[in-house]
Amino acid sequence: MDLQNILTAIEKTDPEIYERLDTRRSAMKSFANVGKVLALSAIPLALSSMFKKAYGRTPADVLSVLQFALLLEHLESGFYTEAITHTSLFDAAGLAAFTTISNHEAAHVTLLTQTIQALGGTPDPAPTFDYTADGTFPSVFSSYSTLLAIAQGFEDTGVRAYKGQAANLQENKTVLTVALQIHSVEARHAAHIRRMRGQKGWITGKATDISAIQATYNGEEVEAQGGVTITGIASQVDANAATESFDEPLDRAAVTAIVSPFIVTV
Amino acid sequence: MFIRKTRTATSNGQQEGIAMPNVHRRTFLKYAGMGTAILSAGAALNSCSKDNTDGSGVSLGSGDTSVLNYAYALEQLEAAFYIQVIATPYAGMSTAEGIILTDIRNHEIAHREFFKAALGANAIASLEVNFTSIDFTSRDKVLATAMAFEDLGVSAYNGAGQYITLPAYLGFAGKIVSVEARHAAVIRDLITAGSFADSTAVDAQGLDKARSPLDVFGIASTYIKTQINVNTLPH
């Protein structure tokens, strides 16, 4: 990506761009600073940061969604970081899977942090977490089955949380796409964890064998989409297939209610 | 609505039953799975694309309709593939694999029929697929193709989300893409345990792929016989 060319192109469209940005040199400098921390795929975010500075447009909505996503990623990242230190709980495959997921969640924290900064925001600090959920899961880091159950809950909740925020990101296509790219990774994680637990990779109805996290699945049982009844839409599509084939979103309030027992301080 | 089944000669040797040797097809799939780094090279894309930019072929419509028809086309492709997989099971398909692949078939049919119903009169007709390059008797080849389709589907929805205008339609795409990602993860684990989100699928920033509609059609058109006019797709 040639920054000079981009700036030249902007200059043609808006001759006053540098008055808005102070100077071309400061534009280049702030760009270079951001470029040091961002991979190529995130550079459009830096660009939008520059536009925001010039034109005062980063809707609070987008930043708010990113802070919410960052909180969830901190929750997950902290969980997996702690989990993989308890090596005696795992067999080799389990530890490898958790390590893969842990790396992704840490990467999501980094990317969201940088994205919030690039948009001119200040990332909220990570809260202190209590992965026993105030005593609901006392064996979280001593029982493999409890550990996996919580992991499944976090992943399936994460999928629903991102899905629920997509429409709030439509005004920033770059951020929307990044959020979608995280969303599907969370779904991959969810499928794998579910299968580690002997479950199907997909969610049937609102069923879960973990009653303490039922709220993560409530609402997954819908059999119609946009007024189209999916059950029976073809001979192969029974109610199970209808509910499995569409994952459902959760709004922010519902997600907050699910994760708040794990959060000690905000 | 019209569908042209004739087309000009392409370099992939797909038409008229001239199947490309499987080894080449496998190699192509392998590289296709590696993403835009290779596919963004125009030559690689065009070498397998039969889609029309000259205005002929099936019209996808414009705006959100074109994106939904694009998704409908991909779901038709996936559904047709899994219908064939279950109709002619590969040698040694385990009970567990049969359940998984049947579930996925049913999900893809649900997606296909949902888009058909949602699009109503704007829906494109049923596409003709071309699976002559897929050896359905081989577990390795079936699962490799399934993985390619699922990863492609994920990247397609991820890349198309930004082009959708109506929030409700973005919502449908979101509801479906995570199910495709679940499929991708499970299929990948059937091929190699623990590969559900390995570095061929998820990059160092923890991101899945996002492909443009034109890139996706460049890959998928290998398996779609019907000519599609991709001119109206957003890009």
Short mmCIF file of C-alpha atoms in Angstrom, two decimals:
data_model
loop_
_atom_site.label_atom_id
_atom_site.label_comp_id
_atom_site.label_asym_id
_atom_site.label_seq_id
_atom_site.Cartn_x
_atom_site.Cartn_y
_atom_site.Cartn_z
CA MET A 1 0.00 0.00 0.00
CA ASP A 2 1.52 3.28 -1.08
CA LEU A 3 0.63 5.91 1.47
CA GLN A 4 1.93 8.74 -0.69
CA ASN A 5 -0.46 7.77 -3.45
CA ILE A 6 -3.35 7.54 -1.06
CA LEU A 7 -2.64 10.95 0.37
CA THR A 8 -2.23 12.40 -3.10
CA ALA A 9 -5.58 10.96 -4.11
CA ILE A 10 -7.24 12.39 -1.02
CA GLU A 11 -5.59 15.72 -1.73
CA LYS A 12 -7.24 15.86 -5.14
CA THR A 13 -10.64 15.18 -3.65
CA ASP A 14 -10.23 17.51 -0.72
CA PRO A 15 -7.58 20.20 -1.15
CA GLU A 16 -8.11 21.29 2.43
CA ILE A 17 -7.33 17.90 3.89
CA TYR A 18 -4.09 19.05 5.49
CA GLU A 19 -5.71 21.98 7.19
CA ARG A 20 -7.99 19.47 8.77
CA LEU A 21 -5.07 17.22 9.65
CA ASP A 22 -2.52 19.95 10.55
CA THR A 23 0.01 19.05 7.87
CA ARG A 24 0.84 16.36 5.36
CA ARG A 25 3.87 15.54 7.46
CA SER A 26 1.80 14.96 10.57
CA ALA A 27 -0.58 12.82 8.54
CA MET A 28 2.32 10.69 7.36
CA LYS A 29 3.78 10.53 10.84
CA SER A 30 0.62 9.44 12.57
CA PHE A 31 0.13 6.95 9.81
CA ALA A 32 3.63 5.56 10.22
CA ASN A 33 3.11 5.18 13.95
CA VAL A 34 -0.09 3.27 13.48
CA GLY A 35 1.50 1.23 10.72
CA LYS A 36 4.13 -0.04 13.12
CA VAL A 37 1.58 -1.83 15.22
CA LEU A 38 -0.96 -2.85 12.64
CA ALA A 39 -0.70 -5.63 10.12
CA LEU A 40 -1.57 -4.81 6.56
CA SER A 41 -5.17 -5.94 6.92
CA ALA A 42 -5.72 -3.36 9.63
CA ILE A 43 -4.37 -0.40 7.71
CA PRO A 44 -7.82 0.57 6.43
CA LEU A 45 -8.69 1.07 10.08
CA ALA A 46 -5.81 3.49 10.41
CA LEU A 47 -7.06 5.26 7.35
CA SER A 48 -10.49 5.59 8.89
CA SER A 49 -8.82 6.98 12.00
CA MET A 50 -7.30 9.70 9.87
CA PHE A 51 -10.64 10.46 8.29
CA LYS A 52 -12.20 10.60 11.69
CA LYS A 53 -9.66 13.18 12.75
CA ALA A 54 -10.26 15.17 9.60
CA TYR A 55 -14.00 14.94 9.42
CA GLY A 56 -15.07 14.06 12.96
CA ARG A 57 -16.91 10.92 12.05
CA THR A 58 -16.53 7.84 14.15
CA PRO A 59 -19.95 6.99 15.41
CA ALA A 60 -19.98 6.20 19.09
CA ASP A 61 -21.92 3.08 18.21
CA VAL A 62 -18.99 1.41 16.50
CA LEU A 63 -16.60 2.20 19.33
CA SER A 64 -19.12 1.00 21.87
CA VAL A 65 -19.52 -2.31 20.06
CA LEU A 66 -15.75 -2.70 19.88
CA GLN A 67 -15.42 -2.10 23.63
CA PHE A 68 -18.10 -4.71 24.24
CA ALA A 69 -16.30 -7.17 21.97
CA LEU A 70 -13.02 -6.39 23.72
CA LEU A 71 -14.57 -7.23 27.09
CA LEU A 72 -15.73 -10.61 25.78
CA GLU A 73 -12.33 -11.32 24.25
CA HIS A 74 -10.62 -10.43 27.55
CA LEU A 75 -12.99 -12.84 29.26
CA GLU A 76 -12.11 -15.64 26.84
CA SER A 77 -8.43 -14.87 26.60
CA GLY A 78 -8.01 -14.78 30.36
CA PHE A 79 -9.84 -18.07 30.66
CA TYR A 80 -7.74 -19.95 28.11
CA THR A 81 -4.49 -18.36 29.31
CA GLU A 82 -5.21 -19.69 32.78
CA ALA A 83 -6.56 -23.02 31.53
CA ILE A 84 -3.46 -24.04 29.61
CA THR A 85 -1.29 -23.58 32.68
CA HIS A 86 -3.15 -26.52 34.25
CA THR A 87 -1.42 -28.96 31.93
CA SER A 88 -2.23 -32.03 34.01
CA LEU A 89 -5.91 -31.66 33.12
CA PHE A 90 -5.30 -32.21 29.42
CA ASP A 91 -4.31 -34.92 27.04
CA ALA A 92 -2.05 -33.82 24.19
CA ALA A 93 -4.88 -33.13 21.73
CA GLY A 94 -6.88 -31.18 24.27
CA LEU A 95 -3.94 -29.02 25.23
CA ALA A 96 -3.14 -28.38 21.58
CA ALA A 97 -6.72 -27.31 20.88
CA PHE A 98 -6.85 -25.04 23.91
CA THR A 99 -3.52 -23.51 22.96
CA THR A 100 -4.76 -22.81 19.43
CA ILE A 101 -7.88 -21.17 20.80
CA SER A 102 -5.94 -19.28 23.46
CA ASN A 103 -3.69 -17.80 20.78
CA HIS A 104 -6.70 -16.69 18.75
CA GLU A 105 -8.41 -15.03 21.69
CA ALA A 106 -5.21 -13.20 22.62
CA ALA A 107 -4.88 -12.07 19.01
CA HIS A 108 -8.47 -10.81 19.09
CA VAL A 109 -7.70 -8.77 22.21
CA THR A 110 -4.69 -7.24 20.48
CA LEU A 111 -6.55 -6.51 17.27
CA LEU A 112 -9.59 -4.98 18.99
CA THR A 113 -7.35 -2.90 21.25
CA GLN A 114 -5.49 -1.52 18.25
CA THR A 115 -8.69 -0.98 16.33
CA ILE A 116 -10.24 1.05 19.14
CA GLN A 117 -7.08 3.13 19.34
CA ALA A 118 -6.97 3.60 15.59
CA LEU A 119 -10.51 4.95 15.71
CA GLY A 120 -9.48 7.45 18.35
CA GLY A 121 -10.88 5.61 21.36
CA THR A 122 -9.27 4.40 24.57
CA PRO A 123 -9.60 0.66 25.08
CA ASP A 124 -11.32 -0.22 28.34
CA PRO A 125 -8.93 -2.06 30.63
CA ALA A 126 -9.48 -5.75 31.26
CA PRO A 127 -11.61 -6.31 34.34
CA THR A 128 -10.76 -8.88 36.98
CA PHE A 129 -12.49 -12.15 36.23
CA ASP A 130 -13.76 -14.92 38.48
CA TYR A 131 -14.02 -18.04 36.38
CA THR A 132 -15.91 -19.89 39.10
CA ALA A 133 -18.73 -17.43 38.36
CA ASP A 134 -18.97 -16.53 42.01
CA GLY A 135 -18.84 -20.15 43.09
CA THR A 136 -21.12 -21.69 40.47
CA PHE A 137 -18.19 -23.58 38.91
CA PRO A 138 -15.76 -24.14 41.81
CA SER A 139 -13.87 -26.83 39.87
CA VAL A 140 -13.32 -24.77 36.76
CA PHE A 141 -9.56 -25.31 36.74
CA SER A 142 -9.48 -28.67 38.49
CA SER A 143 -12.14 -30.64 36.58
CA TYR A 144 -11.66 -31.18 32.88
CA SER A 145 -15.38 -31.59 32.26
CA THR A 146 -16.16 -28.30 34.02
CA LEU A 147 -13.39 -26.57 32.11
CA LEU A 148 -14.77 -27.81 28.79
CA ALA A 149 -18.34 -26.91 29.75
CA ILE A 150 -17.35 -23.31 30.47
CA ALA A 151 -15.31 -23.15 27.29
CA GLN A 152 -18.33 -24.29 25.29
CA GLY A 153 -20.48 -21.68 26.99
CA PHE A 154 -18.03 -18.90 26.27
CA GLU A 155 -17.63 -19.87 22.60
CA ASP A 156 -21.32 -20.35 21.85
CA THR A 157 -22.08 -17.10 23.67
CA GLY A 158 -19.34 -15.31 21.76
CA VAL A 159 -20.81 -16.43 18.44
CA ARG A 160 -24.21 -15.10 19.43
CA ALA A 161 -22.75 -11.85 20.77
CA TYR A 162 -20.87 -10.94 17.58
CA LYS A 163 -23.88 -11.91 15.52
CA GLY A 164 -26.04 -9.61 17.59
CA GLN A 165 -23.78 -6.63 16.97
CA ALA A 166 -23.20 -6.98 13.22
CA ALA A 167 -25.95 -4.59 12.24
CA ASN A 168 -24.51 -1.97 14.60
CA LEU A 169 -21.28 -2.00 12.60
CA GLN A 170 -22.77 -1.49 9.15
CA GLU A 171 -21.60 2.12 8.96
CA ASN A 172 -17.97 0.99 9.14
CA LYS A 173 -17.47 -1.74 6.58
CA THR A 174 -13.89 -2.44 7.57
CA VAL A 175 -14.79 -2.98 11.20
CA LEU A 176 -17.85 -5.02 10.19
CA THR A 177 -15.71 -7.34 8.10
CA VAL A 178 -13.15 -7.79 10.88
CA ALA A 179 -15.98 -8.57 13.31
CA LEU A 180 -17.38 -11.15 10.90
CA GLN A 181 -13.93 -12.68 10.53
CA ILE A 182 -13.70 -13.02 14.33
CA HIS A 183 -17.29 -14.30 14.56
CA SER A 184 -16.66 -17.31 12.32
CA VAL A 185 -13.47 -18.17 14.20
CA GLU A 186 -15.47 -18.28 17.43
CA ALA A 187 -17.88 -20.65 15.69
CA ARG A 188 -15.00 -22.92 14.68
CA HIS A 189 -13.85 -22.95 18.30
CA ALA A 190 -17.37 -23.67 19.50
CA ALA A 191 -17.78 -26.62 17.16
CA HIS A 192 -14.49 -28.16 18.25
CA ILE A 193 -15.11 -27.70 21.98
CA ARG A 194 -18.61 -29.14 21.62
CA ARG A 195 -17.17 -32.22 19.94
CA MET A 196 -14.49 -32.56 22.63
CA ARG A 197 -17.48 -32.88 24.96
CA GLY A 198 -19.20 -35.49 22.80
CA GLN A 199 -21.78 -33.03 21.50
CA LYS A 200 -22.63 -32.21 17.90
CA GLY A 201 -20.73 -29.25 16.51
CA TRP A 202 -24.02 -27.43 15.94
CA ILE A 203 -26.79 -26.39 18.31
CA THR A 204 -30.00 -28.44 18.20
CA GLY A 205 -33.02 -26.54 19.44
CA LYS A 206 -32.02 -24.83 22.67
CA ALA A 207 -30.66 -28.06 24.07
CA THR A 208 -27.65 -28.18 26.35
CA ASP A 209 -26.46 -30.76 28.83
CA ILE A 210 -25.11 -27.93 31.02
CA SER A 211 -28.07 -26.48 32.86
CA ALA A 212 -26.03 -23.67 34.42
CA ILE A 213 -25.52 -22.11 30.99
CA GLN A 214 -29.01 -22.62 29.57
CA ALA A 215 -29.29 -18.88 28.92
CA THR A 216 -26.59 -19.26 26.27
CA TYR A 217 -28.97 -21.45 24.26
CA ASN A 218 -32.37 -19.92 24.91
CA GLY A 219 -33.78 -18.61 21.66
CA GLU A 220 -31.81 -21.04 19.46
CA GLU A 221 -34.96 -23.09 19.02
CA VAL A 222 -36.65 -20.83 16.48
CA GLU A 223 -37.90 -22.66 13.40
CA ALA A 224 -38.75 -19.67 11.20
CA GLN A 225 -36.46 -17.11 9.61
CA GLY A 226 -37.80 -13.82 8.33
CA GLY A 227 -41.29 -15.24 8.07
CA VAL A 228 -40.11 -18.37 6.28
CA THR A 229 -40.85 -21.58 8.18
CA ILE A 230 -37.73 -23.69 7.89
CA THR A 231 -39.06 -26.88 9.45
CA GLY A 232 -40.45 -28.96 6.61
CA ILE A 233 -39.23 -26.57 3.92
CA ALA A 234 -37.82 -29.70 2.29
CA SER A 235 -38.29 -33.38 3.19
CA GLN A 236 -34.84 -33.57 4.78
CA VAL A 237 -35.39 -30.54 6.99
CA ASP A 238 -37.00 -31.53 10.28
CA ALA A 239 -37.19 -29.29 13.33
CA ASN A 240 -33.71 -30.32 14.44
CA ALA A 241 -32.18 -29.44 11.09
CA ALA A 242 -34.17 -26.21 10.98
CA THR A 243 -32.78 -25.01 14.30
CA GLU A 244 -29.26 -26.34 13.71
CA SER A 245 -28.94 -24.63 10.35
CA PHE A 246 -29.41 -21.11 11.73
CA ASP A 247 -27.50 -19.77 14.71
CA GLU A 248 -29.35 -17.03 16.56
CA PRO A 249 -28.05 -13.68 17.78
CA LEU A 250 -28.13 -12.38 21.33
CA ASP A 251 -28.42 -8.72 22.16
CA ARG A 252 -25.99 -6.95 24.40
CA ALA A 253 -28.17 -7.09 27.49
CA ALA A 254 -28.62 -10.86 27.22
CA VAL A 255 -24.89 -11.42 26.71
CA THR A 256 -24.06 -9.12 29.61
CA ALA A 257 -26.40 -11.08 31.85
CA ILE A 258 -24.64 -14.31 30.87
CA VAL A 259 -21.09 -13.08 31.40
CA SER A 260 -21.56 -10.76 34.38
CA PRO A 261 -21.21 -13.54 36.99
CA PHE A 262 -17.65 -13.99 35.70
CA ILE A 263 -16.76 -10.32 36.07
CA VAL A 264 -15.55 -9.06 39.44
CA THR A 265 -14.63 -5.49 38.61
CA VAL A 266 -15.36 -3.47 35.55
CA MET B 1 -34.78 -16.00 -16.84
CA PHE B 2 -32.48 -17.95 -19.04
CA ILE B 3 -29.60 -20.23 -18.45
CA ARG B 4 -26.97 -20.84 -21.03
CA LYS B 5 -25.40 -24.18 -20.89
CA THR B 6 -23.00 -23.53 -23.70
CA ARG B 7 -19.82 -21.73 -23.08
CA THR B 8 -16.53 -20.99 -24.65
CA ALA B 9 -13.63 -23.34 -24.18
CA THR B 10 -11.82 -22.91 -20.93
CA SER B 11 -8.38 -23.93 -19.95
CA ASN B 12 -9.51 -26.20 -17.17
CA GLY B 13 -10.76 -28.94 -19.44
CA GLN B 14 -13.97 -29.24 -17.45
CA GLN B 15 -16.56 -29.21 -20.15
CA GLU B 16 -17.78 -32.01 -22.32
CA GLY B 17 -16.70 -34.49 -19.73
CA ILE B 18 -13.01 -33.84 -20.17
CA ALA B 19 -12.12 -34.11 -16.55
CA MET B 20 -8.95 -32.60 -15.33
CA PRO B 21 -6.78 -35.27 -13.76
CA ASN B 22 -7.62 -35.49 -10.10
CA VAL B 23 -4.14 -34.68 -9.00
CA HIS B 24 -4.32 -31.31 -10.68
CA ARG B 25 -7.71 -30.60 -9.29
CA ARG B 26 -6.48 -31.49 -5.86
CA THR B 27 -3.54 -29.20 -6.28
CA PHE B 28 -5.86 -26.43 -7.36
CA LEU B 29 -8.09 -26.94 -4.36
CA LYS B 30 -5.08 -26.92 -2.12
CA TYR B 31 -3.95 -23.60 -3.47
CA ALA B 32 -7.45 -22.25 -3.58
CA GLY B 33 -7.66 -22.97 0.11
CA MET B 34 -4.62 -20.85 0.69
CA GLY B 35 -6.55 -17.75 -0.06
CA THR B 36 -6.20 -14.46 -1.73
CA ALA B 37 -2.44 -14.33 -1.82
CA ILE B 38 -2.53 -16.62 -4.80
CA LEU B 39 -6.04 -16.05 -6.06
CA SER B 40 -5.70 -12.33 -6.27
CA ALA B 41 -3.31 -12.92 -9.12
CA GLY B 42 -5.67 -12.37 -12.01
CA ALA B 43 -4.29 -15.17 -14.10
CA ALA B 44 -4.97 -17.78 -11.45
CA LEU B 45 -8.52 -16.57 -11.11
CA ASN B 46 -9.31 -16.36 -14.76
CA SER B 47 -7.85 -19.73 -15.55
CA CYS B 48 -10.76 -21.41 -13.86
CA SER B 49 -13.49 -18.84 -14.14
CA LYS B 50 -16.32 -19.44 -16.55
CA ASP B 51 -18.39 -16.60 -15.28
CA ASN B 52 -19.32 -13.84 -17.57
CA THR B 53 -18.42 -10.24 -17.30
CA ASP B 54 -19.80 -9.46 -20.77
CA GLY B 55 -23.38 -9.26 -19.57
CA SER B 56 -24.49 -12.72 -20.64
CA GLY B 57 -25.47 -15.56 -18.34
CA VAL B 58 -27.87 -15.78 -15.43
CA SER B 59 -28.50 -12.39 -13.89
CA LEU B 60 -28.21 -12.20 -10.13
CA GLY B 61 -30.11 -8.94 -9.96
CA SER B 62 -28.72 -5.87 -8.25
CA GLY B 63 -28.12 -4.58 -4.74
CA ASP B 64 -29.11 -6.83 -1.85
CA THR B 65 -30.90 -9.15 -4.27
CA SER B 66 -27.62 -9.88 -6.04
CA VAL B 67 -25.93 -10.71 -2.74
CA LEU B 68 -28.76 -13.00 -1.68
CA ASN B 69 -28.74 -14.72 -5.08
CA TYR B 70 -24.99 -15.09 -4.73
CA ALA B 71 -25.55 -16.84 -1.39
CA TYR B 72 -28.36 -18.88 -2.94
CA ALA B 73 -26.00 -20.04 -5.69
CA LEU B 74 -23.38 -21.13 -3.16
CA GLU B 75 -25.96 -22.93 -1.03
CA GLN B 76 -27.27 -24.72 -4.12
CA LEU B 77 -23.74 -25.87 -4.82
CA GLU B 78 -23.14 -27.10 -1.28
CA ALA B 79 -26.52 -28.82 -1.03
CA ALA B 80 -26.00 -30.62 -4.33
CA PHE B 81 -22.59 -31.78 -3.20
CA TYR B 82 -23.77 -33.27 0.10
CA ILE B 83 -26.85 -34.82 -1.52
CA GLN B 84 -24.44 -36.68 -3.78
CA VAL B 85 -22.15 -37.57 -0.86
CA ILE B 86 -25.04 -39.21 1.00
CA ALA B 87 -26.53 -40.80 -2.13
CA THR B 88 -23.23 -42.50 -2.99
CA PRO B 89 -21.32 -42.88 0.29
CA TYR B 90 -17.57 -43.24 0.00
CA ALA B 91 -16.00 -46.56 0.94
CA GLY B 92 -15.69 -46.95 4.69
CA MET B 93 -17.94 -44.06 5.73
CA SER B 94 -18.30 -44.58 9.47
CA THR B 95 -21.63 -44.25 11.25
CA ALA B 96 -20.42 -41.08 12.94
CA GLU B 97 -19.28 -39.59 9.64
CA GLY B 98 -22.58 -40.53 8.04
CA ILE B 99 -24.49 -38.69 10.76
CA ILE B 100 -22.30 -35.60 10.41
CA LEU B 101 -22.52 -35.51 6.63
CA THR B 102 -26.27 -36.10 6.68
CA ASP B 103 -26.73 -33.29 9.18
CA ILE B 104 -24.68 -30.98 6.99
CA ARG B 105 -26.65 -32.00 3.90
CA ASN B 106 -29.87 -31.15 5.70
CA HIS B 107 -28.50 -27.78 6.86
CA GLU B 108 -27.40 -26.85 3.35
CA ILE B 109 -30.79 -27.82 1.95
CA ALA B 110 -32.41 -25.64 4.62
CA HIS B 111 -30.16 -22.73 3.60
CA ARG B 112 -30.88 -23.28 -0.08
CA GLU B 113 -34.63 -23.42 0.41
CA PHE B 114 -34.57 -20.43 2.74
CA PHE B 115 -32.90 -18.24 0.13
CA LYS B 116 -35.22 -19.50 -2.56
CA ALA B 117 -38.23 -18.59 -0.45
CA ALA B 118 -36.82 -15.28 0.73
CA LEU B 119 -35.94 -14.20 -2.81
CA GLY B 120 -39.31 -15.24 -4.20
CA ALA B 121 -39.71 -14.05 -7.76
CA ASN B 122 -36.18 -12.59 -7.69
CA ALA B 123 -34.55 -15.97 -7.12
CA ILE B 124 -32.30 -17.32 -9.82
CA ALA B 125 -33.26 -20.69 -11.26
CA SER B 126 -31.72 -23.94 -10.09
CA LEU B 127 -28.11 -24.12 -11.13
CA GLU B 128 -26.57 -27.05 -12.94
CA VAL B 129 -23.52 -28.29 -11.12
CA ASN B 130 -20.48 -30.10 -12.46
CA PHE B 131 -18.91 -32.58 -10.08
CA THR B 132 -17.10 -34.65 -12.70
CA SER B 133 -13.80 -33.78 -11.04
CA ILE B 134 -14.85 -35.17 -7.66
CA ASP B 135 -14.29 -38.85 -6.90
CA PHE B 136 -17.23 -39.53 -4.60
CA THR B 137 -15.91 -43.03 -3.80
CA SER B 138 -12.88 -41.60 -2.06
CA ARG B 139 -13.11 -40.45 1.55
CA ASP B 140 -10.05 -38.24 1.17
CA LYS B 141 -11.39 -36.50 -1.92
CA VAL B 142 -14.91 -36.05 -0.59
CA LEU B 143 -13.71 -34.59 2.71
CA ALA B 144 -11.13 -32.39 0.99
CA THR B 145 -13.84 -31.00 -1.26
CA ALA B 146 -16.19 -30.56 1.69
CA MET B 147 -13.50 -28.62 3.53
CA ALA B 148 -12.86 -26.44 0.49
CA PHE B 149 -16.58 -25.71 0.11
CA GLU B 150 -17.11 -24.95 3.80
CA ASP B 151 -14.04 -22.73 4.13
CA LEU B 152 -15.06 -21.03 0.90
CA GLY B 153 -18.59 -20.50 2.17
CA VAL B 154 -17.32 -18.93 5.38
CA SER B 155 -15.04 -16.59 3.47
CA ALA B 156 -17.85 -15.74 1.07
CA TYR B 157 -20.28 -14.65 3.78
CA ASN B 158 -17.52 -12.83 5.64
CA GLY B 159 -16.61 -10.94 2.48
CA ALA B 160 -20.16 -10.19 1.42
CA GLY B 161 -21.47 -8.81 4.70
CA GLN B 162 -20.20 -5.32 3.95
CA TYR B 163 -22.21 -5.20 0.72
CA ILE B 164 -25.55 -5.94 2.35
CA THR B 165 -27.72 -2.90 2.95
CA LEU B 166 -30.74 -4.18 4.83
CA PRO B 167 -29.87 -5.06 8.46
CA ALA B 168 -32.25 -8.04 8.44
CA TYR B 169 -30.41 -9.55 5.46
CA LEU B 170 -27.08 -9.06 7.21
CA GLY B 171 -28.71 -10.86 10.12
CA PHE B 172 -29.57 -13.89 7.95
CA ALA B 173 -26.04 -14.02 6.60
CA GLY B 174 -24.73 -13.92 10.15
CA LYS B 175 -27.03 -16.73 11.26
CA ILE B 176 -25.83 -18.92 8.41
CA VAL B 177 -22.11 -18.14 8.31
CA SER B 178 -21.45 -19.40 11.82
CA VAL B 179 -23.13 -22.68 10.93
CA GLU B 180 -20.89 -22.94 7.87
CA ALA B 181 -17.93 -22.29 10.17
CA ARG B 182 -19.11 -25.08 12.47
CA HIS B 183 -19.27 -27.37 9.43
CA ALA B 184 -15.81 -26.30 8.34
CA ALA B 185 -14.37 -27.02 11.78
CA VAL B 186 -15.98 -30.45 12.02
CA ILE B 187 -14.96 -31.50 8.50
CA ARG B 188 -11.43 -30.29 9.14
CA ASP B 189 -11.28 -32.35 12.33
CA LEU B 190 -12.44 -35.42 10.38
CA ILE B 191 -9.52 -34.94 8.00
CA THR B 192 -6.91 -34.07 10.63
CA ALA B 193 -7.91 -33.99 14.28
CA GLY B 194 -7.25 -30.55 15.74
CA SER B 195 -7.16 -28.69 12.42
CA PHE B 196 -10.53 -26.97 13.05
CA ALA B 197 -8.97 -23.52 13.02
CA ASP B 198 -5.38 -24.08 12.00
CA SER B 199 -3.20 -21.53 10.23
CA THR B 200 -4.57 -22.49 6.80
CA ALA B 201 -7.96 -21.19 7.95
CA VAL B 202 -7.22 -18.54 10.57
CA ASP B 203 -4.42 -16.00 10.30
CA ALA B 204 -2.02 -14.69 12.94
CA GLN B 205 -4.49 -11.97 13.90
CA GLY B 206 -7.06 -14.62 14.71
CA LEU B 207 -9.15 -13.82 11.65
CA ASP B 208 -10.98 -16.15 9.30
CA LYS B 209 -10.79 -15.39 5.60
CA ALA B 210 -13.04 -12.91 3.82
CA ARG B 211 -13.25 -13.22 0.05
CA SER B 212 -14.87 -10.91 -2.47
CA PRO B 213 -17.80 -12.30 -4.47
CA LEU B 214 -15.70 -12.29 -7.63
CA ASP B 215 -12.90 -14.25 -5.95
CA VAL B 216 -15.42 -16.74 -4.59
CA PHE B 217 -17.04 -17.25 -8.00
CA GLY B 218 -13.58 -17.64 -9.48
CA ILE B 219 -13.17 -20.69 -7.25
CA ALA B 220 -16.72 -22.02 -7.18
CA SER B 221 -17.34 -21.75 -10.91
CA THR B 222 -15.25 -24.87 -11.42
CA TYR B 223 -18.24 -26.75 -10.05
CA ILE B 224 -21.05 -24.69 -11.57
CA LYS B 225 -22.08 -25.54 -15.11
CA THR B 226 -24.61 -22.77 -15.48
CA GLN B 227 -23.17 -19.51 -16.69
CA ILE B 228 -23.63 -16.68 -14.27
CA ASN B 229 -23.36 -13.00 -15.01
CA VAL B 230 -21.24 -11.62 -12.19
CA ASN B 231 -21.35 -8.03 -13.45
CA THR B 232 -23.98 -6.89 -11.00
CA LEU B 233 -22.26 -8.30 -7.93
CA PRO B 234 -20.92 -5.57 -5.67
CA HIS B 235 -17.16 -5.19 -5.62
#
